[in-house]
JSON list of C-alpha atoms in Angstrom, two decimals:
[
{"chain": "T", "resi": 272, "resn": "UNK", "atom": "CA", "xyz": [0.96, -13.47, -27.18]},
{"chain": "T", "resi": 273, "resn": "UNK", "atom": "CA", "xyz": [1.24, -11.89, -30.50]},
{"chain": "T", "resi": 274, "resn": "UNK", "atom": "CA", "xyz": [-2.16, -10.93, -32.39]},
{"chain": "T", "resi": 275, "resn": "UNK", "atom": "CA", "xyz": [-1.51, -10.76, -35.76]},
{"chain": "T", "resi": 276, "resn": "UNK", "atom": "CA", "xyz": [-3.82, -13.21, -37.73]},
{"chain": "T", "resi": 277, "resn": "UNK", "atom": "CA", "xyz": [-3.96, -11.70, -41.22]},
{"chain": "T", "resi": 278, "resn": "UNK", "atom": "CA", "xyz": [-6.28, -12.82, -43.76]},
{"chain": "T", "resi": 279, "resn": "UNK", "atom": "CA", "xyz": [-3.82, -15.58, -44.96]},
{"chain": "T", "resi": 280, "resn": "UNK", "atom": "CA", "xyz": [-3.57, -16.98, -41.74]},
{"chain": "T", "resi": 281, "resn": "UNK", "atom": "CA", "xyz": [-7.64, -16.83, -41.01]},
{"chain": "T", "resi": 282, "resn": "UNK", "atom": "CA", "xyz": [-8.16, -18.44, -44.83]},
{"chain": "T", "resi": 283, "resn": "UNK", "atom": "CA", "xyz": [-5.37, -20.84, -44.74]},
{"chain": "T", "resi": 284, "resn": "UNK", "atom": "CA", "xyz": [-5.62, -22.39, -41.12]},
{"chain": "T", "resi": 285, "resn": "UNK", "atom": "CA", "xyz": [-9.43, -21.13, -39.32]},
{"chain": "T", "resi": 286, "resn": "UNK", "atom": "CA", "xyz": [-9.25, -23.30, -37.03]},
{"chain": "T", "resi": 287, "resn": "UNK", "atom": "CA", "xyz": [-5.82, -22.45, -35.51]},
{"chain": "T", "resi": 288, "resn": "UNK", "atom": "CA", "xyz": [-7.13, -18.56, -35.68]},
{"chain": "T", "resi": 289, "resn": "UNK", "atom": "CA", "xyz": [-10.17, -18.92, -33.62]},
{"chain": "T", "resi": 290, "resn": "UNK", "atom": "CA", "xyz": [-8.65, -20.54, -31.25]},
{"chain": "T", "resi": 291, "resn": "UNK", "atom": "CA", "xyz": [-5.90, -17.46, -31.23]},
{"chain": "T", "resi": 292, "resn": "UNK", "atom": "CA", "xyz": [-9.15, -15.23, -31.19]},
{"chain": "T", "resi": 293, "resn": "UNK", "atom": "CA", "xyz": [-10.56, -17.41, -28.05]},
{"chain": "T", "resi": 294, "resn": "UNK", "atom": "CA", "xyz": [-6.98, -17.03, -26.00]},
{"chain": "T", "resi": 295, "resn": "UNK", "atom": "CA", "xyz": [-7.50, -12.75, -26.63]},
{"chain": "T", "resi": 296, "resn": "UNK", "atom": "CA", "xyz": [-11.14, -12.90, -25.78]},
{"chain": "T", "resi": 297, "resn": "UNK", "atom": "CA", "xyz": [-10.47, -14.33, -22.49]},
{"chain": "T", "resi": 298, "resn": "UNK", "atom": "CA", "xyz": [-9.45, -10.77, -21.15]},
{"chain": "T", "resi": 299, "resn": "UNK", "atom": "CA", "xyz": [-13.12, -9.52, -21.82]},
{"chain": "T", "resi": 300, "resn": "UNK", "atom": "CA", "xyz": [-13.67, -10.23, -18.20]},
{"chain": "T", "resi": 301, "resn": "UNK", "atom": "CA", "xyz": [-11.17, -8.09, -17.01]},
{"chain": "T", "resi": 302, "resn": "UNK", "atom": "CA", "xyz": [-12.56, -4.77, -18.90]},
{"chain": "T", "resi": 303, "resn": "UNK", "atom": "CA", "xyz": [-14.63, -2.28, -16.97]},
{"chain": "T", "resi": 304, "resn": "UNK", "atom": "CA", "xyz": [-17.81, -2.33, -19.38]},
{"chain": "T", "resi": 305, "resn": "UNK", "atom": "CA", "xyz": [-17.37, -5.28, -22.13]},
{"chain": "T", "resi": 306, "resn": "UNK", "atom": "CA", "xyz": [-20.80, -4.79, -23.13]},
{"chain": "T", "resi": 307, "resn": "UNK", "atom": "CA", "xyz": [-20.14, -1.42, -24.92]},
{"chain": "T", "resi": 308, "resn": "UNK", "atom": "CA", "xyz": [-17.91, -2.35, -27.19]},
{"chain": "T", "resi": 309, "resn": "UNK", "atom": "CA", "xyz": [-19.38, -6.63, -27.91]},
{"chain": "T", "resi": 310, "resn": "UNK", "atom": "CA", "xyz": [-22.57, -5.88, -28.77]},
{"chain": "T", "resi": 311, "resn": "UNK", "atom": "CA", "xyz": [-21.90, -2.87, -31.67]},
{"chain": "T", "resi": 312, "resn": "UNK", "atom": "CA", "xyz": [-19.42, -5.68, -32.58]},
{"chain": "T", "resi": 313, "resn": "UNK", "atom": "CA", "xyz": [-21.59, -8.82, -32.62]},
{"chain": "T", "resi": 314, "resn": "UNK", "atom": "CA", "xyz": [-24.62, -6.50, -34.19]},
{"chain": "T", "resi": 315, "resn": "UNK", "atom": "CA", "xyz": [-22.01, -5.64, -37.05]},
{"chain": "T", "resi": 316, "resn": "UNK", "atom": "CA", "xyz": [-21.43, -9.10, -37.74]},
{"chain": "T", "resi": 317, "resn": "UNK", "atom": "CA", "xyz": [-25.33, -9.87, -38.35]},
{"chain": "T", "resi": 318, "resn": "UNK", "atom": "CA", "xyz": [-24.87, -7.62, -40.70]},
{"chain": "T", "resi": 319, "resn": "UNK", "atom": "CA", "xyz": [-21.70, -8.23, -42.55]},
{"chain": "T", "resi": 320, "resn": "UNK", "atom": "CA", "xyz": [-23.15, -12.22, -42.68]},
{"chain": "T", "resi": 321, "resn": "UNK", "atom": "CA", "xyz": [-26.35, -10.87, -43.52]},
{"chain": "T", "resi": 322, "resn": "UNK", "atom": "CA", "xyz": [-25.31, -8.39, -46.43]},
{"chain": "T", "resi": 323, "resn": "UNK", "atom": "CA", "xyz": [-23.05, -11.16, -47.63]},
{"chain": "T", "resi": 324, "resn": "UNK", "atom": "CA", "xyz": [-25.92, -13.50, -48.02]},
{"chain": "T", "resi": 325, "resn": "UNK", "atom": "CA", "xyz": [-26.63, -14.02, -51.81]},
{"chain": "T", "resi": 326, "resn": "UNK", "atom": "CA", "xyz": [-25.15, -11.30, -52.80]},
{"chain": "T", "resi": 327, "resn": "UNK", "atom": "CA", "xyz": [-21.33, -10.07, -54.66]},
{"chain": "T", "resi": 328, "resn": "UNK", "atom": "CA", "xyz": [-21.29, -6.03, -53.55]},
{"chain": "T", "resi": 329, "resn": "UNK", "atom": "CA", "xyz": [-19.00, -4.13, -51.38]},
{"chain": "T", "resi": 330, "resn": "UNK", "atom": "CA", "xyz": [-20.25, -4.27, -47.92]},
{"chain": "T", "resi": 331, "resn": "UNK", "atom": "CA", "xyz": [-21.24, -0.21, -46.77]},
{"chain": "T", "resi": 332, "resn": "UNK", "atom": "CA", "xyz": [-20.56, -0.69, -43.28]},
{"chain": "T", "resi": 333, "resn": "UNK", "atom": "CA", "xyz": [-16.97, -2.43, -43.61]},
{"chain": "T", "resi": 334, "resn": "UNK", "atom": "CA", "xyz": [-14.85, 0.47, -42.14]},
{"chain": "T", "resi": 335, "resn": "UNK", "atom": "CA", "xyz": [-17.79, 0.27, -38.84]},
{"chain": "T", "resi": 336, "resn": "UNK", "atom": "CA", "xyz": [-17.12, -2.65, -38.64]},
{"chain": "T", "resi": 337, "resn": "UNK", "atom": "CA", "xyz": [-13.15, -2.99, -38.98]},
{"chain": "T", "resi": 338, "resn": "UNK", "atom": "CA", "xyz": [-12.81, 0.21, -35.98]},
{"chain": "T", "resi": 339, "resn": "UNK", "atom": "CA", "xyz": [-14.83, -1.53, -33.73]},
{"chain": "T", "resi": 340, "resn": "UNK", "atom": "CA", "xyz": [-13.10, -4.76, -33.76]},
{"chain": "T", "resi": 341, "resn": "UNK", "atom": "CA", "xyz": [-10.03, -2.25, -33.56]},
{"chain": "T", "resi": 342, "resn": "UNK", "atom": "CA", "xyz": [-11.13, -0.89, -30.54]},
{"chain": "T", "resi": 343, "resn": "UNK", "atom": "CA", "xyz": [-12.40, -4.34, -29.09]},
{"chain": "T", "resi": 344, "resn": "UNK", "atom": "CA", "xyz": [-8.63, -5.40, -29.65]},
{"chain": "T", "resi": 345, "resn": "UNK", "atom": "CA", "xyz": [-6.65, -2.58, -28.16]},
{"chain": "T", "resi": 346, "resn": "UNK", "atom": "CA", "xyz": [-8.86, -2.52, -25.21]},
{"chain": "T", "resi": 347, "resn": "UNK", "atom": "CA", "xyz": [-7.88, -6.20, -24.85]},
{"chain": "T", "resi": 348, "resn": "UNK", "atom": "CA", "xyz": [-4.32, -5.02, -25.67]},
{"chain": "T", "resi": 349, "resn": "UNK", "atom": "CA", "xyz": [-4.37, -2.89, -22.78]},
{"chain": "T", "resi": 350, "resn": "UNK", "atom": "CA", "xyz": [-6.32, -5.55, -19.97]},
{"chain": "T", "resi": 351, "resn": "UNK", "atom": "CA", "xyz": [-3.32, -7.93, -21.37]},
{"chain": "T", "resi": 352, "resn": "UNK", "atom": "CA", "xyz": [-0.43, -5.79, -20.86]},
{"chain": "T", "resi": 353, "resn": "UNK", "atom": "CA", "xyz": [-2.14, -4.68, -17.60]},
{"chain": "T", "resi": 354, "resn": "UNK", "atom": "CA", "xyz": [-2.48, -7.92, -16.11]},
{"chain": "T", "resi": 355, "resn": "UNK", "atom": "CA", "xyz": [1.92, -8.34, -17.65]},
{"chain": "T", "resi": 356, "resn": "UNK", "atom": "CA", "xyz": [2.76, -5.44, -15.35]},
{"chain": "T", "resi": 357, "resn": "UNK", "atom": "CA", "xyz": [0.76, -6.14, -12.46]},
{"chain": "T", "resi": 358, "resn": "UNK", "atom": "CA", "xyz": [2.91, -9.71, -12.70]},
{"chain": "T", "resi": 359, "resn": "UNK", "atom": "CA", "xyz": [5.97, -8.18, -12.96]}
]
């Protein structure tokens, strides 16, 4: 499965990108401590949603935000490829 959404995907199609989101989220279950890295990531979105709310300035946190989704997605990367080899 290839993970590249891109913003003209996500704007163009949502629907079809969460569900592309949903298929890589199913290897949460697999990691050792999901937790760690969900909730910094699920707090950041309160935030970004929250900062976003009547207002038209940059969001501060964007970058925390952005590596911690990173990091949510190459731990995935790695359960994924993990589960590939153990097939093989």
């Amino acid at each position: 499965m290839s993970w590249l959404i891109g913003r003209a995907a996500a704007m163009s199609d949502p629907e079809s990108a969460r569900r592309k989101a949903l298929e890589k989220l199913r290897g949460i279950a697999e990691m050792d401590d999901p937790e760690s890295l969900v909730v910094p990531i699920l707090i950041d979105a309160i935030l970004l949603v929250e900062s976003y709310r009547g207002a038209r300035h940059q969001i501060t946190f964007l970058d925390d935000l952005t590596g911690s989704v990173d990091t949510l997605l190459r731990e995935l990367t790695i359960v994924e490829k993990s589960r590939l080899w153990a097939a093989e």
